[in-house]
Coordinates of C-alpha atoms in Angstrom, one line a residue:
Chain A
D723 CA -7.4 -7.8 -17.5
G724 CA -4.5 -5.6 -16.4
G725 CA -2.9 -6.2 -13.1
I726 CA 0.1 -7.2 -11.0
T727 CA 1.2 -10.8 -10.7
Q728 CA 3.5 -11.8 -7.8
S729 CA 5.1 -15.3 -7.6
P730 CA 5.4 -17.5 -5.9
K731 CA 2.5 -17.1 -3.5
Y732 CA 4.3 -19.1 -0.8
L733 CA 8.0 -19.7 -0.5
F734 CA 10.1 -21.5 2.1
R735 CA 13.8 -20.8 2.4
K736 CA 16.6 -22.3 4.5
E737 CA 18.8 -19.9 6.4
G738 CA 21.7 -18.6 4.3
Q739 CA 19.9 -18.9 1.0
N740 CA 19.0 -16.0 -1.3
V741 CA 15.6 -16.0 -2.8
T742 CA 14.0 -13.9 -5.6
L743 CA 10.4 -12.8 -5.6
S744 CA 8.9 -12.0 -8.9
C745 CA 6.6 -9.0 -9.7
E746 CA 5.2 -8.5 -13.2
Q747 CA 2.7 -5.8 -14.2
N748 CA 0.8 -5.2 -17.5
L749 CA -0.7 -1.9 -16.5
N750 CA 1.9 0.2 -18.4
H751 CA 3.0 1.8 -15.1
D752 CA 6.4 3.3 -14.8
A753 CA 6.6 3.3 -11.0
M754 CA 6.9 0.1 -9.0
Y755 CA 7.3 -0.6 -5.3
W756 CA 8.2 -3.3 -2.8
Y757 CA 6.7 -3.4 0.7
R758 CA 7.2 -5.8 3.6
Q759 CA 4.4 -6.5 6.1
D760 CA 4.9 -8.3 9.4
P761 CA 1.9 -9.8 11.3
G762 CA -0.4 -7.1 12.7
Q763 CA 1.8 -4.4 11.3
G764 CA 1.5 -1.8 8.5
L765 CA 3.5 -1.8 5.3
R766 CA 7.1 -0.8 5.2
L767 CA 8.8 0.4 2.0
I768 CA 11.8 -1.7 0.9
Y769 CA 12.6 -0.2 -2.5
Y770 CA 10.9 1.8 -5.2
S771 CA 11.6 2.5 -8.8
Q772 CA 10.1 5.4 -10.8
I773 CA 11.6 4.5 -14.1
V774 CA 13.5 1.6 -15.8
N775 CA 17.1 1.2 -14.8
D776 CA 16.6 3.4 -11.7
F777 CA 15.5 2.6 -8.2
Q778 CA 15.8 4.1 -4.7
K779 CA 16.1 2.6 -1.2
G780 CA 13.0 2.8 1.0
D781 CA 13.0 2.6 4.8
I782 CA 14.2 -1.0 5.2
A783 CA 16.4 -1.8 2.2
E784 CA 19.2 -3.5 4.2
G785 CA 19.4 -7.2 3.2
Y786 CA 17.4 -6.7 0.0
S787 CA 18.3 -6.0 -3.6
V788 CA 16.2 -5.2 -6.7
S789 CA 16.7 -4.7 -10.4
R790 CA 14.5 -2.8 -13.0
E791 CA 15.7 -3.9 -16.4
K792 CA 12.2 -3.9 -17.9
K793 CA 9.2 -1.6 -17.4
E794 CA 7.0 -4.6 -16.6
S795 CA 9.2 -6.3 -14.1
F796 CA 10.7 -5.5 -10.6
P797 CA 12.1 -8.6 -8.9
L798 CA 13.1 -8.5 -5.3
T799 CA 16.0 -10.6 -4.0
V800 CA 16.0 -11.4 -0.3
T801 CA 19.6 -12.0 0.6
S802 CA 21.2 -14.0 3.4
A803 CA 22.1 -10.7 4.9
Q804 CA 18.5 -10.1 5.8
K805 CA 18.3 -11.1 9.5
N806 CA 14.6 -11.7 9.8
P807 CA 13.2 -12.3 6.3
T808 CA 10.0 -14.2 7.3
A809 CA 7.2 -11.8 6.2
F810 CA 4.5 -11.0 3.7
Y811 CA 5.9 -9.2 0.7
L812 CA 3.8 -6.9 -1.5
C813 CA 4.5 -5.4 -4.9
A814 CA 2.7 -2.3 -6.2
S815 CA 2.8 -0.1 -9.2
S816 CA 1.5 3.3 -10.3
Y817 CA 1.7 5.9 -13.1
P818 CA 4.8 8.1 -12.9
R819 CA 4.9 11.4 -11.0
D820 CA 4.7 13.5 -14.2
R821 CA 1.4 11.9 -15.2
G822 CA -1.0 12.6 -12.4
G823 CA 1.3 13.4 -9.5
G824 CA -0.1 12.8 -6.1
A825 CA -3.4 11.7 -7.6
N826 CA -1.9 8.5 -9.0
V827 CA -3.4 5.4 -7.3
L828 CA -1.4 2.4 -6.3
T829 CA -2.3 -1.1 -7.6
F830 CA -1.1 -4.0 -5.4
G831 CA -0.4 -7.6 -6.2
A832 CA -1.7 -10.4 -4.1
G833 CA 1.5 -10.8 -2.1
S834 CA 4.2 -13.4 -1.5
R835 CA 4.6 -15.1 1.9
L836 CA 8.2 -16.0 2.7
T837 CA 9.0 -18.3 5.5
V838 CA 12.5 -19.1 6.7
L839 CA 12.9 -22.6 8.1
Chain B
D1346 CA 7.4 12.9 5.2
A1347 CA 3.8 14.0 6.1
K1348 CA 2.3 11.3 8.3
T1349 CA -1.2 10.3 9.2
T1350 CA -2.8 9.2 12.5
Q1351 CA -5.7 6.7 12.7
P1352 CA -7.4 4.9 15.5
N1353 CA -6.1 1.3 16.0
S1354 CA -9.6 -0.2 15.7
M1355 CA -13.3 0.5 15.3
E1356 CA -16.4 -1.5 15.3
S1357 CA -19.7 -1.3 13.5
N1358 CA -22.9 -3.2 13.0
E1359 CA -23.9 -4.5 9.6
E1360 CA -26.0 -2.0 7.5
E1361 CA -25.0 0.9 9.7
P1362 CA -22.8 3.8 8.5
V1363 CA -19.1 3.8 9.5
H1364 CA -17.0 6.9 9.8
L1365 CA -13.2 6.2 9.8
P1366 CA -11.2 9.3 10.9
C1367 CA -7.6 10.2 9.8
N1368 CA -5.5 13.1 11.1
H1369 CA -2.8 14.6 8.9
S1370 CA -1.9 17.9 10.5
T1371 CA 1.4 18.3 8.5
I1372 CA -0.3 17.9 5.1
S1373 CA 1.2 20.1 2.4
G1374 CA -0.9 22.0 -0.2
T1375 CA -0.2 19.5 -3.0
D1376 CA -0.7 16.3 -1.0
Y1377 CA -3.5 14.0 -2.0
I1378 CA -5.3 12.0 0.7
H1379 CA -5.6 8.3 -0.3
W1380 CA -7.5 5.5 1.4
Y1381 CA -6.8 1.8 0.8
R1382 CA -8.1 -1.3 2.6
Q1383 CA -6.6 -4.7 3.1
L1384 CA -8.4 -8.0 3.7
P1385 CA -6.5 -10.8 5.5
S1386 CA -3.6 -12.3 3.5
Q1387 CA -4.4 -10.1 0.5
G1388 CA -2.8 -7.0 -1.0
P1389 CA -4.4 -3.6 -0.3
E1390 CA -7.0 -2.3 -2.6
Y1391 CA -7.7 1.3 -3.5
V1392 CA -10.8 2.8 -2.0
I1393 CA -10.9 6.5 -2.7
H1394 CA -8.8 9.7 -2.9
G1395 CA -9.2 13.4 -2.9
L1396 CA -7.4 16.8 -2.7
T1397 CA -9.7 19.4 -1.3
S1398 CA -13.3 18.7 -2.1
N1399 CA -15.4 15.8 -0.8
V1400 CA -15.5 12.8 -3.1
N1401 CA -17.9 10.0 -3.7
N1402 CA -17.6 6.7 -5.5
R1403 CA -19.3 3.4 -5.5
M1404 CA -17.4 2.1 -2.5
A1405 CA -17.3 5.1 -0.2
S1406 CA -17.3 8.8 0.4
L1407 CA -14.4 10.9 1.5
A1408 CA -15.0 14.0 3.6
I1409 CA -12.1 16.4 3.8
A1410 CA -11.9 19.1 6.5
E1411 CA -11.7 22.7 5.3
D1412 CA -8.2 23.1 6.7
R1413 CA -7.3 19.7 5.2
K1414 CA -5.8 18.6 8.5
S1415 CA -8.2 15.7 8.8
S1416 CA -10.4 13.6 6.7
T1417 CA -13.1 10.9 7.2
L1418 CA -13.8 7.8 5.1
I1419 CA -17.5 7.1 5.1
L1420 CA -18.9 3.6 4.4
H1421 CA -22.6 4.3 4.1
R1422 CA -23.9 0.9 4.9
A1423 CA -21.3 -1.5 6.3
T1424 CA -21.4 -5.1 5.2
L1425 CA -19.4 -8.1 6.6
R1426 CA -17.2 -7.8 3.5
D1427 CA -16.1 -4.4 4.6
A1428 CA -14.2 -5.8 7.6
A1429 CA -10.6 -5.0 6.8
V1430 CA -7.7 -2.8 7.8
Y1431 CA -8.1 0.7 6.4
Y1432 CA -5.1 2.8 5.6
C1433 CA -5.0 6.6 5.1
I1434 CA -1.9 7.9 3.4
L1435 CA -0.7 11.1 1.8
R1436 CA 0.8 11.3 -1.6
G1437 CA 2.6 14.4 -2.8
A1438 CA 4.0 15.3 -6.2
G1439 CA 7.5 15.9 -5.0
G1440 CA 10.2 13.5 -6.1
T1441 CA 10.8 11.9 -2.7
S1442 CA 7.3 12.2 -1.3
Y1443 CA 5.9 10.7 -4.5
G1444 CA 7.8 7.5 -4.4
K1445 CA 8.5 7.0 -0.7
L1446 CA 4.9 6.3 0.4
T1447 CA 4.4 5.6 4.1
F1448 CA 1.7 3.3 5.4
G1449 CA 0.9 3.4 9.1
Q1450 CA -0.7 0.5 11.0
G1451 CA -4.2 1.6 9.8
T1452 CA -7.6 1.0 11.5
I1453 CA -8.9 -2.5 11.9
L1454 CA -12.6 -2.3 11.2
T1455 CA -14.8 -5.1 12.7
V1456 CA -18.3 -5.4 11.4
H1457 CA -20.8 -7.3 13.5
P1458 CA -23.8 -9.2 12.0

């Protein structure tokens, strides 16, 4: 079955360390997204990519970095510059804008919960 | 970016209908209205979407106002498994509005047995 796989599900990090969260999809989607969710809050967009080798900053990109070398993969690195990284991270994907436009539905992964010790 | 406004929380009894409202007064003509829901500690899942006409699927119905400035997600018979946070978002076809999707805090739906 097609879907999005996020790993690891749980991750613990010491202050000052960079960590990378994996997001892989086999839905043949061109567009991919990273969101952050804090307890009791909605989703906030970190980065999004509409095509391979291209990505754009979302609303809270500071302290994060991404790459998009393959269509299937969109890893997120939480750097030591992120002041408060403890959160639930969600990856999503969809078809590109020129195939369905605003009708395109987002498919989400199960999330990765990062805790800074 | 076009934004949506939803009540913070709503309650329902099991097997009763639930009407979840969403206001989007700045919606543009090409914006689709999408609904997602999120169970605790899980990723959101798609529920339904529409442009102008009312829509039905196996999960829910979407009623869209004639002026498109508001919409209502209808769960015809709520079950305990429908207890979740429901998000109403707008998705346009423009370059920025397509990728930069904004999720608000959503509506927490509580279903009582």
